C-alpha cells in the first residue's frame, strides 16, 4: 500500500502569499521521482495558520530515496532571495500508510 507524508507548516498571515508563490515557482522535480504518486498544497481556511503539504508515495523506500536525493535538497533550499522561505520553523512531518482508498466511478 501507498505511504502518505503530510508536512504541517505554520505560516503567519503576512507571509502566506509569499509561501504560496514559492510553491507555484517550484521546479516540479518530485513529479519525475520513481514512486511518487501525488502532491497537494492545502491552504487553511479557518482556525489555524498551518498549511498542509500532502505527498503520496508507492512505498516508504521511495519517499526516503527522494528525501535523501539532490532534487529534495534543491526543492527545499528556499527559492533564492525573491522566494525566501516564508514559513516559520514550526512544522511537523506526519506519516501514514494508506489502508483503504476509493475514487469516483467513471463510465
mmCIF file of N, CA and C in Angstrom:
data_model
loop_
_atom_site.group_PDB
_atom_site.id
_atom_site.type_symbol
_atom_site.label_atom_id
_atom_site.label_comp_id
_atom_site.label_asym_id
_atom_site.label_seq_id
_atom_site.Cartn_x
_atom_site.Cartn_y
_atom_site.Cartn_z
ATOM 1 N N UNK A 1 0.815 -1.195 0.000
ATOM 2 C CA UNK A 1 0.000 0.000 0.000
ATOM 3 C C UNK A 1 0.860 1.259 0.000
ATOM 4 N N UNK A 2 0.266 2.329 -0.439
ATOM 5 C CA UNK A 2 0.952 3.624 -0.514
ATOM 6 C C UNK A 2 1.235 4.203 0.864
ATOM 7 N N UNK A 3 2.153 5.160 0.884
ATOM 8 C CA UNK A 3 2.524 5.899 2.087
ATOM 9 C C UNK A 3 2.253 7.376 1.829
ATOM 10 N N UNK A 4 1.667 8.039 2.818
ATOM 11 C CA UNK A 4 1.371 9.466 2.724
ATOM 12 C C UNK A 4 2.256 10.212 3.718
ATOM 13 N N UNK A 5 2.833 11.313 3.259
ATOM 14 C CA UNK A 5 3.611 12.214 4.115
ATOM 15 C C UNK A 5 2.898 13.553 4.114
ATOM 16 N N UNK A 6 2.612 14.061 5.302
ATOM 17 C CA UNK A 6 1.943 15.352 5.448
ATOM 18 C C UNK A 6 2.846 16.241 6.286
ATOM 19 N N UNK A 7 3.281 17.333 5.677
ATOM 20 C CA UNK A 7 4.102 18.301 6.384
ATOM 21 C C UNK A 7 3.192 19.459 6.772
ATOM 22 N N UNK A 8 2.955 19.626 8.067
ATOM 23 C CA UNK A 8 2.123 20.715 8.586
ATOM 24 C C UNK A 8 3.042 21.876 8.931
ATOM 25 N N UNK A 9 2.886 22.989 8.212
ATOM 26 C CA UNK A 9 3.805 24.121 8.329
ATOM 27 C C UNK A 9 3.041 25.367 8.751
ATOM 28 N N UNK A 10 3.440 25.951 9.878
ATOM 29 C CA UNK A 10 2.824 27.202 10.335
ATOM 30 C C UNK A 10 3.368 28.361 9.506
ATOM 31 N N UNK A 11 2.439 29.140 8.946
ATOM 32 C CA UNK A 11 2.809 30.304 8.134
ATOM 33 C C UNK A 11 1.973 31.486 8.626
ATOM 34 N N UNK A 12 2.625 32.523 9.157
ATOM 35 C CA UNK A 12 1.854 33.678 9.628
ATOM 36 C C UNK A 12 1.116 34.354 8.474
ATOM 37 N N UNK A 13 -0.032 34.953 8.762
ATOM 38 C CA UNK A 13 -0.855 35.548 7.695
ATOM 39 C C UNK A 13 -0.098 36.489 6.769
ATOM 40 N N UNK A 14 0.811 37.304 7.294
ATOM 41 C CA UNK A 14 1.519 38.265 6.445
ATOM 42 C C UNK A 14 2.479 37.582 5.457
ATOM 43 N N UNK A 15 2.790 36.310 5.657
ATOM 44 C CA UNK A 15 3.739 35.604 4.794
ATOM 45 C C UNK A 15 3.085 34.554 3.899
ATOM 46 N N UNK A 16 1.776 34.394 3.990
ATOM 47 C CA UNK A 16 1.109 33.323 3.251
ATOM 48 C C UNK A 16 1.209 33.483 1.742
ATOM 49 N N UNK A 17 1.044 34.697 1.244
ATOM 50 C CA UNK A 17 1.130 34.911 -0.205
ATOM 51 C C UNK A 17 2.511 34.515 -0.728
ATOM 52 N N UNK A 18 3.556 34.899 -0.015
ATOM 53 C CA UNK A 18 4.921 34.571 -0.428
ATOM 54 C C UNK A 18 5.161 33.059 -0.350
ATOM 55 N N UNK A 19 4.627 32.419 0.687
ATOM 56 C CA UNK A 19 4.746 30.974 0.841
ATOM 57 C C UNK A 19 4.107 30.245 -0.351
ATOM 58 N N UNK A 20 2.906 30.658 -0.720
ATOM 59 C CA UNK A 20 2.219 30.042 -1.852
ATOM 60 C C UNK A 20 2.972 30.277 -3.156
ATOM 61 N N UNK A 21 3.519 31.476 -3.325
ATOM 62 C CA UNK A 21 4.294 31.783 -4.526
ATOM 63 C C UNK A 21 5.513 30.872 -4.631
ATOM 64 N N UNK A 22 6.128 30.596 -3.519
ATOM 65 C CA UNK A 22 7.281 29.689 -3.512
ATOM 66 C C UNK A 22 6.887 28.323 -4.074
ATOM 67 N N UNK A 23 5.718 27.818 -3.699
ATOM 68 C CA UNK A 23 5.275 26.528 -4.222
ATOM 69 C C UNK A 23 4.909 26.617 -5.696
ATOM 70 N N UNK A 24 4.300 27.732 -6.118
ATOM 71 C CA UNK A 24 3.971 27.889 -7.546
ATOM 72 C C UNK A 24 5.239 27.903 -8.390
ATOM 73 N N UNK A 25 6.337 28.415 -7.842
ATOM 74 C CA UNK A 25 7.590 28.502 -8.579
ATOM 75 C C UNK A 25 8.500 27.300 -8.415
ATOM 76 N N UNK A 26 8.013 26.248 -7.772
ATOM 77 C CA UNK A 26 8.878 25.088 -7.532
ATOM 78 C C UNK A 26 9.244 24.415 -8.845
ATOM 79 N N UNK A 27 10.339 23.711 -8.836
ATOM 80 C CA UNK A 27 10.891 23.102 -10.045
ATOM 81 C C UNK A 27 10.039 21.950 -10.561
ATOM 82 N N UNK A 28 9.296 21.285 -9.683
ATOM 83 C CA UNK A 28 8.470 20.170 -10.126
ATOM 84 C C UNK A 28 9.230 18.868 -10.296
ATOM 85 N N UNK A 29 10.424 18.772 -9.736
ATOM 86 C CA UNK A 29 11.239 17.565 -9.889
ATOM 87 C C UNK A 29 10.605 16.349 -9.214
ATOM 88 N N UNK A 30 9.808 16.577 -8.180
ATOM 89 C CA UNK A 30 9.216 15.440 -7.466
ATOM 90 C C UNK A 30 8.339 14.604 -8.398
ATOM 91 N N UNK A 31 7.707 15.243 -9.369
ATOM 92 C CA UNK A 31 6.820 14.521 -10.271
ATOM 93 C C UNK A 31 7.554 13.474 -11.110
ATOM 94 N N UNK A 32 8.845 13.637 -11.269
ATOM 95 C CA UNK A 32 9.644 12.702 -12.062
ATOM 96 C C UNK A 32 10.294 11.617 -11.197
ATOM 97 N N UNK A 33 10.071 11.666 -9.896
ATOM 98 C CA UNK A 33 10.716 10.748 -8.966
ATOM 99 C C UNK A 33 10.034 9.386 -8.977
ATOM 100 N N UNK A 34 10.804 8.317 -9.120
ATOM 101 C CA UNK A 34 10.200 6.976 -9.057
ATOM 102 C C UNK A 34 9.465 6.771 -7.732
ATOM 103 N N UNK A 35 8.257 6.273 -7.817
ATOM 104 C CA UNK A 35 7.461 6.013 -6.627
ATOM 105 C C UNK A 35 6.568 7.156 -6.198
ATOM 106 N N UNK A 36 6.746 8.342 -6.788
ATOM 107 C CA UNK A 36 5.887 9.484 -6.455
ATOM 108 C C UNK A 36 4.505 9.260 -7.051
ATOM 109 N N UNK A 37 3.456 9.538 -6.265
ATOM 110 C CA UNK A 37 2.088 9.352 -6.743
ATOM 111 C C UNK A 37 1.235 10.631 -6.740
ATOM 112 N N UNK A 38 1.444 11.540 -5.783
ATOM 113 C CA UNK A 38 0.534 12.673 -5.679
ATOM 114 C C UNK A 38 1.139 13.786 -4.840
ATOM 115 N N UNK A 39 0.788 15.035 -5.155
ATOM 116 C CA UNK A 39 1.173 16.210 -4.372
ATOM 117 C C UNK A 39 -0.023 17.137 -4.273
ATOM 118 N N UNK A 40 -0.230 17.720 -3.093
ATOM 119 C CA UNK A 40 -1.201 18.791 -2.908
ATOM 120 C C UNK A 40 -0.688 19.747 -1.843
ATOM 121 N N UNK A 41 -0.881 21.030 -2.082
ATOM 122 C CA UNK A 41 -0.632 22.062 -1.075
ATOM 123 C C UNK A 41 -2.004 22.532 -0.610
ATOM 124 N N UNK A 42 -2.279 22.398 0.681
ATOM 125 C CA UNK A 42 -3.587 22.730 1.231
ATOM 126 C C UNK A 42 -3.490 23.995 2.074
ATOM 127 N N UNK A 43 -4.306 25.010 1.705
ATOM 128 C CA UNK A 43 -4.352 26.293 2.409
ATOM 129 C C UNK A 43 -5.403 26.217 3.519
ATOM 130 N N UNK A 44 -5.066 26.689 4.733
ATOM 131 C CA UNK A 44 -6.053 26.683 5.808
ATOM 132 C C UNK A 44 -7.158 27.709 5.537
ATOM 133 N N UNK A 45 -8.376 27.350 5.873
ATOM 134 C CA UNK A 45 -9.495 28.272 5.690
ATOM 135 C C UNK A 45 -9.893 28.959 6.987
ATOM 136 N N UNK A 46 -9.746 28.264 8.109
ATOM 137 C CA UNK A 46 -10.131 28.873 9.381
ATOM 138 C C UNK A 46 -9.510 28.103 10.544
ATOM 139 N N UNK A 47 -9.268 28.809 11.635
ATOM 140 C CA UNK A 47 -8.869 28.184 12.875
ATOM 141 C C UNK A 47 -7.405 27.796 13.021
ATOM 142 N N UNK A 48 -6.589 27.992 11.987
ATOM 143 C CA UNK A 48 -5.181 27.627 12.074
ATOM 144 C C UNK A 48 -4.379 28.403 11.039
ATOM 145 N N UNK A 49 -3.083 28.478 11.254
ATOM 146 C CA UNK A 49 -2.191 29.064 10.251
ATOM 147 C C UNK A 49 -1.332 27.978 9.602
ATOM 148 N N UNK A 50 -1.710 26.705 9.805
ATOM 149 C CA UNK A 50 -0.917 25.606 9.268
ATOM 150 C C UNK A 50 -1.370 25.203 7.865
ATOM 151 N N UNK A 51 -0.423 25.305 6.933
ATOM 152 C CA UNK A 51 -0.603 24.737 5.603
ATOM 153 C C UNK A 51 -0.236 23.262 5.693
ATOM 154 N N UNK A 52 -0.853 22.449 4.849
ATOM 155 C CA UNK A 52 -0.501 21.037 4.778
ATOM 156 C C UNK A 52 0.080 20.754 3.396
ATOM 157 N N UNK A 53 1.254 20.149 3.384
ATOM 158 C CA UNK A 53 1.879 19.695 2.146
ATOM 159 C C UNK A 53 1.710 18.188 2.129
ATOM 160 N N UNK A 54 0.870 17.719 1.211
ATOM 161 C CA UNK A 54 0.498 16.311 1.143
ATOM 162 C C UNK A 54 1.213 15.662 -0.041
ATOM 163 N N UNK A 55 1.970 14.615 0.233
ATOM 164 C CA UNK A 55 2.553 13.818 -0.850
ATOM 165 C C UNK A 55 2.228 12.354 -0.596
ATOM 166 N N UNK A 56 2.067 11.628 -1.694
ATOM 167 C CA UNK A 56 1.752 10.198 -1.627
ATOM 168 C C UNK A 56 2.806 9.445 -2.423
ATOM 169 N N UNK A 57 3.275 8.340 -1.860
ATOM 170 C CA UNK A 57 4.381 7.555 -2.414
ATOM 171 C C UNK A 57 4.007 6.088 -2.489
ATOM 172 N N UNK A 58 4.599 5.379 -3.412
ATOM 173 C CA UNK A 58 4.317 3.947 -3.558
ATOM 174 C C UNK A 58 4.841 3.140 -2.374
ATOM 175 N N UNK A 59 5.851 3.674 -1.679
ATOM 176 C CA UNK A 59 6.433 2.969 -0.532
ATOM 177 C C UNK A 59 7.248 3.948 0.317
ATOM 178 N N UNK A 60 7.562 3.537 1.527
ATOM 179 C CA UNK A 60 8.433 4.323 2.396
ATOM 180 C C UNK A 60 9.812 4.458 1.759
ATOM 181 N N UNK A 61 10.276 3.399 1.100
ATOM 182 C CA UNK A 61 11.584 3.420 0.448
ATOM 183 C C UNK A 61 11.641 4.471 -0.658
ATOM 184 N N UNK A 62 10.548 4.603 -1.426
ATOM 185 C CA UNK A 62 10.504 5.615 -2.490
ATOM 186 C C UNK A 62 10.595 7.015 -1.898
ATOM 187 N N UNK A 63 9.876 7.255 -0.803
ATOM 188 C CA UNK A 63 9.951 8.561 -0.151
ATOM 189 C C UNK A 63 11.360 8.821 0.370
ATOM 190 N N UNK A 64 11.959 7.838 1.030
ATOM 191 C CA UNK A 64 13.307 8.001 1.594
ATOM 192 C C UNK A 64 14.332 8.280 0.497
ATOM 193 N N UNK A 65 14.175 7.650 -0.662
ATOM 194 C CA UNK A 65 15.088 7.911 -1.782
ATOM 195 C C UNK A 65 14.962 9.368 -2.231
ATOM 196 N N UNK A 66 13.740 9.883 -2.323
ATOM 197 C CA UNK A 66 13.505 11.288 -2.671
ATOM 198 C C UNK A 66 14.101 12.201 -1.607
ATOM 199 N N UNK A 67 13.826 11.900 -0.340
ATOM 200 C CA UNK A 67 14.284 12.734 0.766
ATOM 201 C C UNK A 67 15.815 12.796 0.830
ATOM 202 N N UNK A 68 16.478 11.728 0.448
ATOM 203 C CA UNK A 68 17.930 11.691 0.504
ATOM 204 C C UNK A 68 18.621 12.179 -0.756
ATOM 205 N N UNK A 69 17.857 12.585 -1.761
ATOM 206 C CA UNK A 69 18.439 12.965 -3.049
ATOM 207 C C UNK A 69 18.672 14.454 -3.223
ATOM 208 N N UNK A 70 19.364 14.789 -4.302
ATOM 209 C CA UNK A 70 19.695 16.183 -4.613
ATOM 210 C C UNK A 70 18.463 17.000 -4.980
ATOM 211 N N UNK A 71 17.489 16.389 -5.650
ATOM 212 C CA UNK A 71 16.285 17.131 -6.024
ATOM 213 C C UNK A 71 15.536 17.609 -4.781
ATOM 214 N N UNK A 72 15.495 16.781 -3.738
ATOM 215 C CA UNK A 72 14.856 17.181 -2.479
ATOM 216 C C UNK A 72 15.581 18.383 -1.885
ATOM 217 N N UNK A 73 16.902 18.322 -1.850
ATOM 218 C CA UNK A 73 17.691 19.425 -1.295
ATOM 219 C C UNK A 73 17.439 20.712 -2.073
ATOM 220 N N UNK A 74 17.411 20.639 -3.403
ATOM 221 C CA UNK A 74 17.148 21.827 -4.221
ATOM 222 C C UNK A 74 15.739 22.367 -3.985
ATOM 223 N N UNK A 75 14.775 21.459 -3.845
ATOM 224 C CA UNK A 75 13.384 21.879 -3.652
ATOM 225 C C UNK A 75 13.168 22.554 -2.303
ATOM 226 N N UNK A 76 14.044 22.301 -1.351
ATOM 227 C CA UNK A 76 13.860 22.836 -0.009
ATOM 228 C C UNK A 76 14.899 23.887 0.380
ATOM 229 N N UNK A 77 15.633 24.404 -0.587
ATOM 230 C CA UNK A 77 16.682 25.369 -0.251
ATOM 231 C C UNK A 77 16.177 26.791 -0.066
ATOM 232 N N UNK A 78 14.928 27.066 -0.378
ATOM 233 C CA UNK A 78 14.367 28.382 -0.078
ATOM 234 C C UNK A 78 14.015 29.231 -1.270
ATOM 235 N N UNK A 79 14.339 28.822 -2.465
ATOM 236 C CA UNK A 79 13.910 29.547 -3.641
ATOM 237 C C UNK A 79 14.662 30.824 -3.917
ATOM 238 N N UNK A 80 15.828 31.006 -3.328
ATOM 239 C CA UNK A 80 16.609 32.211 -3.595
ATOM 240 C C UNK A 80 16.080 33.422 -2.851
ATOM 241 N N UNK A 81 16.636 34.588 -3.168
ATOM 242 C CA UNK A 81 16.279 35.818 -2.461
ATOM 243 C C UNK A 81 14.814 36.201 -2.635
ATOM 244 N N UNK A 82 14.298 36.080 -3.859
ATOM 245 C CA UNK A 82 12.936 36.516 -4.132
ATOM 246 C C UNK A 82 11.891 35.679 -3.411
ATOM 247 N N UNK A 83 12.131 34.365 -3.358
ATOM 248 C CA UNK A 83 11.150 33.468 -2.760
ATOM 249 C C UNK A 83 11.718 32.809 -1.519
ATOM 250 N N UNK A 84 12.421 33.569 -0.707
ATOM 251 C CA UNK A 84 12.995 33.022 0.520
ATOM 252 C C UNK A 84 11.893 32.402 1.367
ATOM 253 N N UNK A 85 12.242 31.451 2.205
ATOM 254 C CA UNK A 85 11.211 30.765 2.996
ATOM 255 C C UNK A 85 10.334 31.741 3.762
ATOM 256 N N UNK A 86 9.041 31.539 3.670
ATOM 257 C CA UNK A 86 8.093 32.400 4.358
ATOM 258 C C UNK A 86 7.582 31.742 5.627
ATOM 259 N N UNK A 87 7.809 30.453 5.756
ATOM 260 C CA UNK A 87 7.274 29.723 6.894
ATOM 261 C C UNK A 87 8.169 29.876 8.109
ATOM 262 N N UNK A 88 7.562 29.688 9.247
ATOM 263 C CA UNK A 88 8.340 29.682 10.477
ATOM 264 C C UNK A 88 9.047 28.336 10.599
ATOM 265 N N UNK A 89 9.826 28.182 11.633
ATOM 266 C CA UNK A 89 10.484 26.902 11.874
ATOM 267 C C UNK A 89 9.530 25.885 12.490
ATOM 268 N N UNK A 90 8.285 26.258 12.670
ATOM 269 C CA UNK A 90 7.298 25.367 13.267
ATOM 270 C C UNK A 90 6.654 24.503 12.193
ATOM 271 N N UNK A 91 7.080 23.251 12.140
ATOM 272 C CA UNK A 91 6.460 22.316 11.206
ATOM 273 C C UNK A 91 6.551 20.906 11.773
ATOM 274 N N UNK A 92 5.681 20.049 11.285
ATOM 275 C CA UNK A 92 5.623 18.663 11.730
ATOM 276 C C UNK A 92 5.446 17.781 10.509
ATOM 277 N N UNK A 93 6.174 16.681 10.444
ATOM 278 C CA UNK A 93 6.006 15.724 9.363
ATOM 279 C C UNK A 93 5.272 14.512 9.909
ATOM 280 N N UNK A 94 4.098 14.251 9.345
ATOM 281 C CA UNK A 94 3.294 13.103 9.750
ATOM 282 C C UNK A 94 3.371 12.052 8.656
ATOM 283 N N UNK A 95 3.414 10.793 9.052
ATOM 284 C CA UNK A 95 3.474 9.683 8.107
ATOM 285 C C UNK A 95 2.281 8.760 8.328
ATOM 286 N N UNK A 96 1.668 8.353 7.226
ATOM 287 C CA UNK A 96 0.515 7.457 7.273
ATOM 288 C C UNK A 96 0.645 6.397 6.200
ATOM 289 N N UNK A 97 0.100 5.223 6.481
ATOM 290 C CA UNK A 97 0.002 4.176 5.482
ATOM 291 C C UNK A 97 -1.448 4.150 4.997
ATOM 292 N N UNK A 98 -1.642 4.119 3.705
ATOM 293 C CA UNK A 98 -2.989 4.053 3.142
ATOM 294 C C UNK A 98 -3.484 2.619 3.286
ATOM 295 N N UNK A 99 -4.601 2.453 3.998
ATOM 296 C CA UNK A 99 -5.150 1.108 4.160
ATOM 297 C C UNK A 99 -6.445 0.913 3.383
ATOM 298 N N UNK A 100 -7.041 2.021 2.966
ATOM 299 C CA UNK A 100 -8.223 1.943 2.117
ATOM 300 C C UNK A 100 -8.307 3.229 1.307
ATOM 301 N N UNK A 101 -8.745 3.108 0.057
ATOM 302 C CA UNK A 101 -8.838 4.259 -0.816
ATOM 303 C C UNK A 101 -9.956 4.024 -1.821
ATOM 304 N N UNK A 102 -10.590 5.102 -2.268
ATOM 305 C CA UNK A 102 -11.601 4.980 -3.318
ATOM 306 C C UNK A 102 -11.587 6.220 -4.171
ATOM 307 N N UNK A 103 -12.155 6.096 -5.342
ATOM 308 C CA UNK A 103 -12.276 7.195 -6.298
ATOM 309 C C UNK A 103 -13.667 7.099 -6.918
ATOM 310 N N UNK A 104 -14.136 8.184 -7.526
ATOM 311 C CA UNK A 104 -15.460 8.128 -8.154
ATOM 312 C C UNK A 104 -15.508 7.100 -9.271
ATOM 313 N N UNK A 105 -16.658 6.450 -9.405
ATOM 314 C CA UNK A 105 -16.863 5.556 -10.554
ATOM 315 C C UNK A 105 -17.037 6.406 -11.801
ATOM 316 N N UNK A 106 -16.323 6.078 -12.836
ATOM 317 C CA UNK A 106 -16.422 6.799 -14.113
ATOM 318 C C UNK A 106 -16.844 5.810 -15.189
ATOM 319 N N UNK A 107 -17.872 6.158 -15.933
ATOM 320 C CA UNK A 107 -18.316 5.248 -17.022
ATOM 321 C C UNK A 107 -17.309 5.193 -18.160
#
